[in-house]
Amino acid sequence: EVQLVESGGGLVQPGGSLRLSCAASGFTFSSYGMTWVRQAPGKGLELVSTISTGGGTTYYADFVKGRFTISRDNAKNTLYLQLSSLKTEDTAMYYCAKGYAFTIQDLGVPPSKGPGTQVTVSS
């Protein structure tokens, strides 16, 4: 059974930073690309970033380019997302999802994702 557990969210001021983690189990982590998605209150899921199996290829949504960094540690079965220069509009529940994706639809219906970690950016 696929299990994904996100952590690291919290309340941060605009301009601040956070590091999100996603612990994966129940599948061969190193054989799958992985993706971060987010959902703001009242809005649908939006893709944030995706990373290839070995970590050598990454993709970012335009709204996070230059501010967020995705990475992975296959030895620890863990996916990361470094959030920097946070803006109030980054406030959302952040989820990690199994799969390499450029659109939400690429992740399947429903996407295999964890329970999420809340990021709130507010002064």
mmCIF file of N, CA and C in Angstrom:
data_model
loop_
_atom_site.group_PDB
_atom_site.id
_atom_site.type_symbol
_atom_site.label_atom_id
_atom_site.label_comp_id
_atom_site.label_asym_id
_atom_site.label_seq_id
_atom_site.Cartn_x
_atom_site.Cartn_y
_atom_site.Cartn_z
ATOM 1 N N GLU A 1 0.839 -1.193 0.000
ATOM 2 C CA GLU A 1 0.000 0.000 0.000
ATOM 3 C C GLU A 1 0.877 1.248 0.000
ATOM 4 N N VAL A 2 0.589 2.125 -0.941
ATOM 5 C CA VAL A 2 1.341 3.381 -1.026
ATOM 6 C C VAL A 2 1.013 4.257 0.178
ATOM 7 N N GLN A 3 2.061 4.718 0.847
ATOM 8 C CA GLN A 3 1.878 5.671 1.945
ATOM 9 C C GLN A 3 2.796 6.855 1.730
ATOM 10 N N LEU A 4 2.230 8.036 1.805
ATOM 11 C CA LEU A 4 2.969 9.280 1.671
ATOM 12 C C LEU A 4 2.603 10.171 2.850
ATOM 13 N N VAL A 5 3.584 10.643 3.579
ATOM 14 C CA VAL A 5 3.309 11.465 4.756
ATOM 15 C C VAL A 5 4.134 12.742 4.675
ATOM 16 N N GLU A 6 3.437 13.865 4.536
ATOM 17 C CA GLU A 6 4.096 15.160 4.430
ATOM 18 C C GLU A 6 4.292 15.771 5.819
ATOM 19 N N SER A 7 5.318 16.598 5.944
ATOM 20 C CA SER A 7 5.575 17.316 7.185
ATOM 21 C C SER A 7 6.364 18.583 6.877
ATOM 22 N N GLY A 8 6.461 19.463 7.879
ATOM 23 C CA GLY A 8 7.286 20.648 7.726
ATOM 24 C C GLY A 8 6.530 21.939 7.489
ATOM 25 N N GLY A 9 5.236 21.853 7.334
ATOM 26 C CA GLY A 9 4.456 23.068 7.133
ATOM 27 C C GLY A 9 4.361 23.897 8.392
ATOM 28 N N GLY A 10 3.761 25.075 8.264
ATOM 29 C CA GLY A 10 3.599 25.934 9.418
ATOM 30 C C GLY A 10 3.217 27.337 9.019
ATOM 31 N N LEU A 11 3.257 28.233 9.999
ATOM 32 C CA LEU A 11 2.958 29.644 9.785
ATOM 33 C C LEU A 11 4.270 30.397 9.612
ATOM 34 N N VAL A 12 4.374 31.166 8.553
ATOM 35 C CA VAL A 12 5.602 31.903 8.270
ATOM 36 C C VAL A 12 5.234 33.276 7.723
ATOM 37 N N GLN A 13 6.091 34.251 7.967
ATOM 38 C CA GLN A 13 5.855 35.591 7.458
ATOM 39 C C GLN A 13 6.222 35.692 5.988
ATOM 40 N N PRO A 14 5.637 36.631 5.270
ATOM 41 C CA PRO A 14 6.043 36.844 3.877
ATOM 42 C C PRO A 14 7.547 37.055 3.780
ATOM 43 N N GLY A 15 8.137 36.414 2.786
ATOM 44 C CA GLY A 15 9.583 36.467 2.626
ATOM 45 C C GLY A 15 10.325 35.363 3.342
ATOM 46 N N GLY A 16 9.613 34.610 4.163
ATOM 47 C CA GLY A 16 10.237 33.541 4.933
ATOM 48 C C GLY A 16 10.434 32.269 4.145
ATOM 49 N N SER A 17 10.931 31.253 4.857
ATOM 50 C CA SER A 17 11.255 29.967 4.228
ATOM 51 C C SER A 17 10.730 28.811 5.066
ATOM 52 N N LEU A 18 10.499 27.707 4.382
ATOM 53 C CA LEU A 18 10.123 26.449 5.018
ATOM 54 C C LEU A 18 10.707 25.315 4.188
ATOM 55 N N ARG A 19 10.913 24.178 4.842
ATOM 56 C CA ARG A 19 11.321 22.983 4.115
ATOM 57 C C ARG A 19 10.305 21.877 4.381
ATOM 58 N N LEU A 20 9.647 21.453 3.335
ATOM 59 C CA LEU A 20 8.679 20.375 3.446
ATOM 60 C C LEU A 20 9.352 19.043 3.153
ATOM 61 N N SER A 21 8.891 18.009 3.830
ATOM 62 C CA SER A 21 9.377 16.651 3.599
ATOM 63 C C SER A 21 8.202 15.731 3.318
ATOM 64 N N CYS A 22 8.481 14.661 2.604
ATOM 65 C CA CYS A 22 7.462 13.645 2.317
ATOM 66 C C CYS A 22 8.122 12.285 2.465
ATOM 67 N N ALA A 23 7.701 11.544 3.466
ATOM 68 C CA ALA A 23 8.217 10.195 3.694
ATOM 69 C C ALA A 23 7.357 9.202 2.924
ATOM 70 N N ALA A 24 7.994 8.401 2.085
ATOM 71 C CA ALA A 24 7.275 7.464 1.220
ATOM 72 C C ALA A 24 7.532 6.026 1.635
ATOM 73 N N SER A 25 6.518 5.177 1.496
ATOM 74 C CA SER A 25 6.661 3.753 1.770
ATOM 75 C C SER A 25 5.613 2.986 0.973
ATOM 76 N N GLY A 26 5.810 1.679 0.886
ATOM 77 C CA GLY A 26 4.833 0.841 0.201
ATOM 78 C C GLY A 26 5.069 0.683 -1.288
ATOM 79 N N PHE A 27 6.117 1.306 -1.804
ATOM 80 C CA PHE A 27 6.473 1.157 -3.209
ATOM 81 C C PHE A 27 7.959 1.443 -3.352
ATOM 82 N N THR A 28 8.507 1.108 -4.505
ATOM 83 C CA THR A 28 9.933 1.338 -4.747
ATOM 84 C C THR A 28 10.132 2.797 -5.124
ATOM 85 N N PHE A 29 10.423 3.592 -4.118
ATOM 86 C CA PHE A 29 10.491 5.055 -4.267
ATOM 87 C C PHE A 29 11.420 5.463 -5.400
ATOM 88 N N SER A 30 12.564 4.837 -5.491
ATOM 89 C CA SER A 30 13.569 5.253 -6.470
ATOM 90 C C SER A 30 13.151 4.974 -7.907
ATOM 91 N N SER A 31 12.083 4.226 -8.113
ATOM 92 C CA SER A 31 11.615 3.894 -9.454
ATOM 93 C C SER A 31 10.545 4.844 -9.974
ATOM 94 N N TYR A 32 10.175 5.824 -9.163
ATOM 95 C CA TYR A 32 9.086 6.722 -9.553
ATOM 96 C C TYR A 32 9.501 8.175 -9.463
ATOM 97 N N GLY A 33 9.104 8.932 -10.482
ATOM 98 C CA GLY A 33 9.155 10.367 -10.330
ATOM 99 C C GLY A 33 8.173 10.774 -9.242
ATOM 100 N N MET A 34 8.389 11.950 -8.680
ATOM 101 C CA MET A 34 7.524 12.425 -7.603
ATOM 102 C C MET A 34 7.162 13.885 -7.841
ATOM 103 N N THR A 35 6.060 14.270 -7.268
ATOM 104 C CA THR A 35 5.500 15.592 -7.554
ATOM 105 C C THR A 35 4.952 16.241 -6.283
ATOM 106 N N TRP A 36 5.092 17.538 -6.200
ATOM 107 C CA TRP A 36 4.408 18.327 -5.166
ATOM 108 C C TRP A 36 3.246 19.067 -5.827
ATOM 109 N N VAL A 37 2.102 19.024 -5.173
ATOM 110 C CA VAL A 37 0.943 19.784 -5.612
ATOM 111 C C VAL A 37 0.422 20.560 -4.409
ATOM 112 N N ARG A 38 -0.439 21.529 -4.659
ATOM 113 C CA ARG A 38 -1.001 22.290 -3.553
ATOM 114 C C ARG A 38 -2.450 22.647 -3.840
ATOM 115 N N GLN A 39 -3.169 22.940 -2.773
ATOM 116 C CA GLN A 39 -4.552 23.346 -2.910
ATOM 117 C C GLN A 39 -4.834 24.472 -1.926
ATOM 118 N N ALA A 40 -5.148 25.624 -2.474
ATOM 119 C CA ALA A 40 -5.515 26.775 -1.652
ATOM 120 C C ALA A 40 -6.999 26.686 -1.310
ATOM 121 N N PRO A 41 -7.414 27.360 -0.249
ATOM 122 C CA PRO A 41 -8.828 27.315 0.136
ATOM 123 C C PRO A 41 -9.739 27.729 -1.010
ATOM 124 N N GLY A 42 -10.721 26.908 -1.304
ATOM 125 C CA GLY A 42 -11.690 27.236 -2.341
ATOM 126 C C GLY A 42 -11.197 27.044 -3.767
ATOM 127 N N LYS A 43 -10.006 26.494 -3.918
ATOM 128 C CA LYS A 43 -9.442 26.310 -5.262
ATOM 129 C C LYS A 43 -9.120 24.839 -5.505
ATOM 130 N N GLY A 44 -8.841 24.506 -6.754
ATOM 131 C CA GLY A 44 -8.491 23.144 -7.106
ATOM 132 C C GLY A 44 -7.011 22.863 -6.897
ATOM 133 N N LEU A 45 -6.643 21.608 -7.097
ATOM 134 C CA LEU A 45 -5.249 21.227 -7.002
ATOM 135 C C LEU A 45 -4.449 21.893 -8.113
ATOM 136 N N GLU A 46 -3.254 22.358 -7.792
ATOM 137 C CA GLU A 46 -2.360 22.879 -8.819
ATOM 138 C C GLU A 46 -0.972 22.276 -8.623
ATOM 139 N N LEU A 47 -0.357 21.952 -9.736
ATOM 140 C CA LEU A 47 0.954 21.325 -9.703
ATOM 141 C C LEU A 47 2.010 22.372 -9.379
ATOM 142 N N VAL A 48 2.889 22.032 -8.460
ATOM 143 C CA VAL A 48 3.955 22.951 -8.033
ATOM 144 C C VAL A 48 5.286 22.573 -8.687
ATOM 145 N N SER A 49 5.671 21.310 -8.547
ATOM 146 C CA SER A 49 6.978 20.884 -9.042
ATOM 147 C C SER A 49 7.014 19.375 -9.166
ATOM 148 N N THR A 50 7.857 18.895 -10.077
ATOM 149 C CA THR A 50 8.020 17.457 -10.254
ATOM 150 C C THR A 50 9.496 17.135 -10.435
ATOM 151 N N ILE A 51 9.886 15.921 -10.079
ATOM 152 C CA ILE A 51 11.283 15.506 -10.147
ATOM 153 C C ILE A 51 11.364 14.079 -10.664
ATOM 154 N N SER A 52 12.397 13.832 -11.467
ATOM 155 C CA SER A 52 12.575 12.508 -12.054
ATOM 156 C C SER A 52 13.090 11.516 -11.018
ATOM 157 N N THR A 53 13.190 10.247 -11.415
ATOM 158 C CA THR A 53 13.555 9.190 -10.468
ATOM 159 C C THR A 53 14.899 9.446 -9.792
ATOM 160 N N GLY A 54 15.875 9.872 -10.569
ATOM 161 C CA GLY A 54 17.199 10.095 -10.008
ATOM 162 C C GLY A 54 17.438 11.510 -9.521
ATOM 163 N N GLY A 55 16.470 12.369 -9.750
ATOM 164 C CA GLY A 55 16.599 13.747 -9.318
ATOM 165 C C GLY A 55 17.263 14.670 -10.321
ATOM 166 N N GLY A 56 17.660 14.118 -11.478
ATOM 167 C CA GLY A 56 18.393 14.927 -12.428
ATOM 168 C C GLY A 56 17.555 15.879 -13.262
ATOM 169 N N THR A 57 16.255 15.623 -13.316
ATOM 170 C CA THR A 57 15.360 16.477 -14.098
ATOM 171 C C THR A 57 14.250 16.989 -13.190
ATOM 172 N N THR A 58 14.053 18.295 -13.242
ATOM 173 C CA THR A 58 13.004 18.910 -12.432
ATOM 174 C C THR A 58 12.194 19.869 -13.288
ATOM 175 N N TYR A 59 10.994 20.121 -12.826
ATOM 176 C CA TYR A 59 10.089 21.062 -13.491
ATOM 177 C C TYR A 59 9.374 21.863 -12.407
ATOM 178 N N TYR A 60 9.206 23.163 -12.688
ATOM 179 C CA TYR A 60 8.521 24.029 -11.741
ATOM 180 C C TYR A 60 7.412 24.810 -12.442
ATOM 181 N N ALA A 61 6.319 24.987 -11.742
ATOM 182 C CA ALA A 61 5.287 25.890 -12.235
ATOM 183 C C ALA A 61 5.854 27.300 -12.246
ATOM 184 N N ASP A 62 5.385 28.111 -13.175
ATOM 185 C CA ASP A 62 5.924 29.465 -13.315
ATOM 186 C C ASP A 62 5.815 30.265 -12.021
ATOM 187 N N PHE A 63 4.764 30.035 -11.249
ATOM 188 C CA PHE A 63 4.545 30.864 -10.066
ATOM 189 C C PHE A 63 5.502 30.543 -8.919
ATOM 190 N N VAL A 64 6.318 29.489 -9.049
ATOM 191 C CA VAL A 64 7.297 29.184 -7.989
ATOM 192 C C VAL A 64 8.744 29.162 -8.497
ATOM 193 N N LYS A 65 8.928 29.350 -9.783
ATOM 194 C CA LYS A 65 10.286 29.313 -10.332
ATOM 195 C C LYS A 65 11.192 30.318 -9.647
ATOM 196 N N GLY A 66 12.363 29.837 -9.249
ATOM 197 C CA GLY A 66 13.333 30.696 -8.594
ATOM 198 C C GLY A 66 13.113 30.844 -7.102
ATOM 199 N N ARG A 67 11.989 30.325 -6.600
ATOM 200 C CA ARG A 67 11.697 30.444 -5.169
ATOM 201 C C ARG A 67 11.639 29.093 -4.474
ATOM 202 N N PHE A 68 11.200 28.069 -5.152
ATOM 203 C CA PHE A 68 11.076 26.730 -4.568
ATOM 204 C C PHE A 68 12.098 25.801 -5.216
ATOM 205 N N THR A 69 12.559 24.820 -4.443
ATOM 206 C CA THR A 69 13.497 23.819 -4.954
ATOM 207 C C THR A 69 13.046 22.429 -4.520
ATOM 208 N N ILE A 70 12.853 21.560 -5.494
ATOM 209 C CA ILE A 70 12.478 20.177 -5.211
ATOM 210 C C ILE A 70 13.727 19.311 -5.212
ATOM 211 N N SER A 71 13.746 18.328 -4.331
ATOM 212 C CA SER A 71 14.869 17.391 -4.278
ATOM 213 C C SER A 71 14.385 16.077 -3.670
ATOM 214 N N ARG A 72 15.229 15.075 -3.740
ATOM 215 C CA ARG A 72 14.859 13.776 -3.181
ATOM 216 C C ARG A 72 16.095 13.057 -2.676
ATOM 217 N N ASP A 73 15.877 12.173 -1.714
ATOM 218 C CA ASP A 73 16.934 11.307 -1.192
ATOM 219 C C ASP A 73 16.420 9.883 -1.304
ATOM 220 N N ASN A 74 16.844 9.183 -2.333
ATOM 221 C CA ASN A 74 16.325 7.835 -2.569
ATOM 222 C C ASN A 74 16.771 6.855 -1.485
ATOM 223 N N ALA A 75 17.889 7.123 -0.843
ATOM 224 C CA ALA A 75 18.344 6.243 0.238
ATOM 225 C C ALA A 75 17.424 6.337 1.448
ATOM 226 N N LYS A 76 16.760 7.491 1.585
ATOM 227 C CA LYS A 76 15.862 7.708 2.730
ATOM 228 C C LYS A 76 14.394 7.659 2.324
ATOM 229 N N ASN A 77 14.118 7.363 1.050
ATOM 230 C CA ASN A 77 12.732 7.338 0.563
ATOM 231 C C ASN A 77 11.993 8.628 0.914
ATOM 232 N N THR A 78 12.651 9.745 0.697
ATOM 233 C CA THR A 78 12.088 11.030 1.109
ATOM 234 C C THR A 78 12.198 12.056 -0.004
ATOM 235 N N LEU A 79 11.120 12.790 -0.163
ATOM 236 C CA LEU A 79 11.029 13.898 -1.118
ATOM 237 C C LEU A 79 11.009 15.196 -0.330
ATOM 238 N N TYR A 80 11.605 16.235 -0.891
ATOM 239 C CA TYR A 80 11.680 17.523 -0.211
ATOM 240 C C TYR A 80 11.178 18.641 -1.125
ATOM 241 N N LEU A 81 10.751 19.724 -0.482
ATOM 242 C CA LEU A 81 10.461 20.955 -1.203
ATOM 243 C C LEU A 81 10.913 22.116 -0.324
ATOM 244 N N GLN A 82 11.939 22.816 -0.787
ATOM 245 C CA GLN A 82 12.421 24.012 -0.089
ATOM 246 C C GLN A 82 11.641 25.202 -0.612
ATOM 247 N N LEU A 83 10.952 25.885 0.285
ATOM 248 C CA LEU A 83 10.156 27.053 -0.069
ATOM 249 C C LEU A 83 10.881 28.299 0.445
ATOM 250 N N SER A 84 11.131 29.240 -0.436
ATOM 251 C CA SER A 84 11.802 30.477 -0.051
ATOM 252 C C SER A 84 11.029 31.659 -0.631
ATOM 253 N N SER A 85 11.326 32.850 -0.099
ATOM 254 C CA SER A 85 10.664 34.071 -0.567
ATOM 255 C C SER A 85 9.154 33.878 -0.640
ATOM 256 N N LEU A 86 8.607 33.333 0.433
ATOM 257 C CA LEU A 86 7.191 32.979 0.430
ATOM 258 C C LEU A 86 6.308 34.212 0.338
ATOM 259 N N LYS A 87 5.185 34.040 -0.362
ATOM 260 C CA LYS A 87 4.193 35.094 -0.552
ATOM 261 C C LYS A 87 2.870 34.648 0.072
ATOM 262 N N THR A 88 2.011 35.590 0.359
ATOM 263 C CA THR A 88 0.721 35.231 0.951
ATOM 264 C C THR A 88 -0.063 34.283 0.039
ATOM 265 N N GLU A 89 0.116 34.442 -1.261
ATOM 266 C CA GLU A 89 -0.599 33.575 -2.199
ATOM 267 C C GLU A 89 -0.069 32.152 -2.236
ATOM 268 N N ASP A 90 1.017 31.880 -1.534
ATOM 269 C CA ASP A 90 1.518 30.506 -1.415
ATOM 270 C C ASP A 90 0.792 29.729 -0.321
ATOM 271 N N THR A 91 -0.076 30.403 0.411
ATOM 272 C CA THR A 91 -0.848 29.732 1.459
ATOM 273 C C THR A 91 -1.713 28.632 0.852
ATOM 274 N N ALA A 92 -1.522 27.408 1.320
ATOM 275 C CA ALA A 92 -2.225 26.253 0.753
ATOM 276 C C ALA A 92 -1.875 25.014 1.553
ATOM 277 N N MET A 93 -2.623 23.942 1.292
ATOM 278 C CA MET A 93 -2.231 22.621 1.763
ATOM 279 C C MET A 93 -1.316 22.044 0.698
ATOM 280 N N TYR A 94 -0.166 21.571 1.103
ATOM 281 C CA TYR A 94 0.803 21.019 0.166
ATOM 282 C C TYR A 94 0.822 19.497 0.302
ATOM 283 N N TYR A 95 0.777 18.836 -0.844
ATOM 284 C CA TYR A 95 0.754 17.375 -0.890
ATOM 285 C C TYR A 95 1.890 16.865 -1.759
ATOM 286 N N CYS A 96 2.464 15.721 -1.388
ATOM 287 C CA CYS A 96 3.340 15.034 -2.319
ATOM 288 C C CYS A 96 2.531 13.932 -2.996
ATOM 289 N N ALA A 97 2.864 13.657 -4.231
ATOM 290 C CA ALA A 97 2.133 12.675 -5.020
ATOM 291 C C ALA A 97 3.099 11.775 -5.764
ATOM 292 N N LYS A 98 2.708 10.530 -5.908
ATOM 293 C CA LYS A 98 3.530 9.548 -6.626
ATOM 294 C C LYS A 98 3.340 9.747 -8.125
ATOM 295 N N GLY A 99 4.466 9.935 -8.790
ATOM 296 C CA GLY A 99 4.407 10.082 -10.240
ATOM 297 C C GLY A 99 5.131 11.317 -10.726
ATOM 298 N N TYR A 100 5.517 11.259 -11.979
ATOM 299 C CA TYR A 100 6.210 12.362 -12.665
ATOM 300 C C TYR A 100 5.172 13.037 -13.530
ATOM 301 N N ALA A 101 4.935 14.297 -13.293
ATOM 302 C CA ALA A 101 3.776 14.914 -13.907
ATOM 303 C C ALA A 101 4.037 16.350 -14.309
ATOM 304 N N PHE A 102 3.419 16.745 -15.410
ATOM 305 C CA PHE A 102 3.451 18.138 -15.837
ATOM 306 C C PHE A 102 2.068 18.772 -15.714
ATOM 307 N N THR A 103 1.063 17.934 -15.515
ATOM 308 C CA THR A 103 -0.291 18.404 -15.245
ATOM 309 C C THR A 103 -0.883 17.542 -14.134
ATOM 310 N N ILE A 104 -1.908 18.077 -13.485
ATOM 311 C CA ILE A 104 -2.573 17.313 -12.438
ATOM 312 C C ILE A 104 -3.120 15.996 -13.004
ATOM 313 N N GLN A 105 -3.621 16.048 -14.214
ATOM 314 C CA GLN A 105 -4.207 14.854 -14.830
ATOM 315 C C GLN A 105 -3.181 13.746 -15.007
ATOM 316 N N ASP A 106 -1.918 14.103 -15.174
ATOM 317 C CA ASP A 106 -0.858 13.093 -15.321
ATOM 318 C C ASP A 106 -0.729 12.212 -14.081
ATOM 319 N N LEU A 107 -1.206 12.676 -12.948
ATOM 320 C CA LEU A 107 -1.074 11.933 -11.692
ATOM 321 C C LEU A 107 -2.163 10.884 -11.510
ATOM 322 N N GLY A 108 -3.131 10.872 -12.420
ATOM 323 C CA GLY A 108 -4.194 9.897 -12.314
ATOM 324 C C GLY A 108 -5.382 10.417 -11.516
ATOM 325 N N VAL A 109 -6.467 9.668 -11.585
ATOM 326 C CA VAL A 109 -7.692 10.065 -10.902
ATOM 327 C C VAL A 109 -8.147 8.916 -9.997
ATOM 328 N N PRO A 110 -8.155 9.112 -8.667
ATOM 329 C CA PRO A 110 -7.579 10.261 -7.982
ATOM 330 C C PRO A 110 -6.058 10.119 -7.882
ATOM 331 N N PRO A 111 -5.355 11.220 -7.700
ATOM 332 C CA PRO A 111 -3.908 11.105 -7.546
ATOM 333 C C PRO A 111 -3.558 10.415 -6.239
ATOM 334 N N SER A 112 -2.463 9.649 -6.240
ATOM 335 C CA SER A 112 -1.993 8.987 -5.026
ATOM 336 C C SER A 112 -1.168 9.988 -4.245
ATOM 337 N N LYS A 113 -1.745 10.560 -3.205
ATOM 338 C CA LYS A 113 -1.070 11.593 -2.452
ATOM 339 C C LYS A 113 -1.300 11.406 -0.966
ATOM 340 N N GLY A 114 -0.504 12.126 -0.174
ATOM 341 C CA GLY A 114 -0.614 12.026 1.271
ATOM 342 C C GLY A 114 -1.691 12.934 1.822
ATOM 343 N N PRO A 115 -1.785 13.011 3.165
ATOM 344 C CA PRO A 115 -2.791 13.851 3.811
ATOM 345 C C PRO A 115 -2.475 15.341 3.735
ATOM 346 N N GLY A 116 -1.217 15.684 3.435
ATOM 347 C CA GLY A 116 -0.862 17.084 3.251
ATOM 348 C C GLY A 116 -0.273 17.736 4.486
ATOM 349 N N THR A 117 0.382 18.872 4.246
ATOM 350 C CA THR A 117 0.900 19.707 5.321
ATOM 351 C C THR A 117 0.537 21.154 4.996
ATOM 352 N N GLN A 118 0.019 21.871 5.982
ATOM 353 C CA GLN A 118 -0.492 23.229 5.755
ATOM 354 C C GLN A 118 0.631 24.256 5.812
ATOM 355 N N VAL A 119 0.668 25.095 4.802
ATOM 356 C CA VAL A 119 1.588 26.236 4.782
ATOM 357 C C VAL A 119 0.742 27.500 4.791
ATOM 358 N N THR A 120 0.976 28.336 5.786
ATOM 359 C CA THR A 120 0.254 29.596 5.899
ATOM 360 C C THR A 120 1.266 30.728 5.925
ATOM 361 N N VAL A 121 1.122 31.645 4.965
ATOM 362 C CA VAL A 121 2.030 32.778 4.866
ATOM 363 C C VAL A 121 1.245 34.031 5.236
ATOM 364 N N SER A 122 1.603 34.621 6.355
ATOM 365 C CA SER A 122 0.850 35.766 6.855
ATOM 366 C C SER A 122 1.720 36.583 7.788
ATOM 367 N N SER A 123 1.485 37.895 7.765
ATOM 368 C CA SER A 123 2.200 38.766 8.696
ATOM 369 C C SER A 123 1.390 38.953 9.967
#
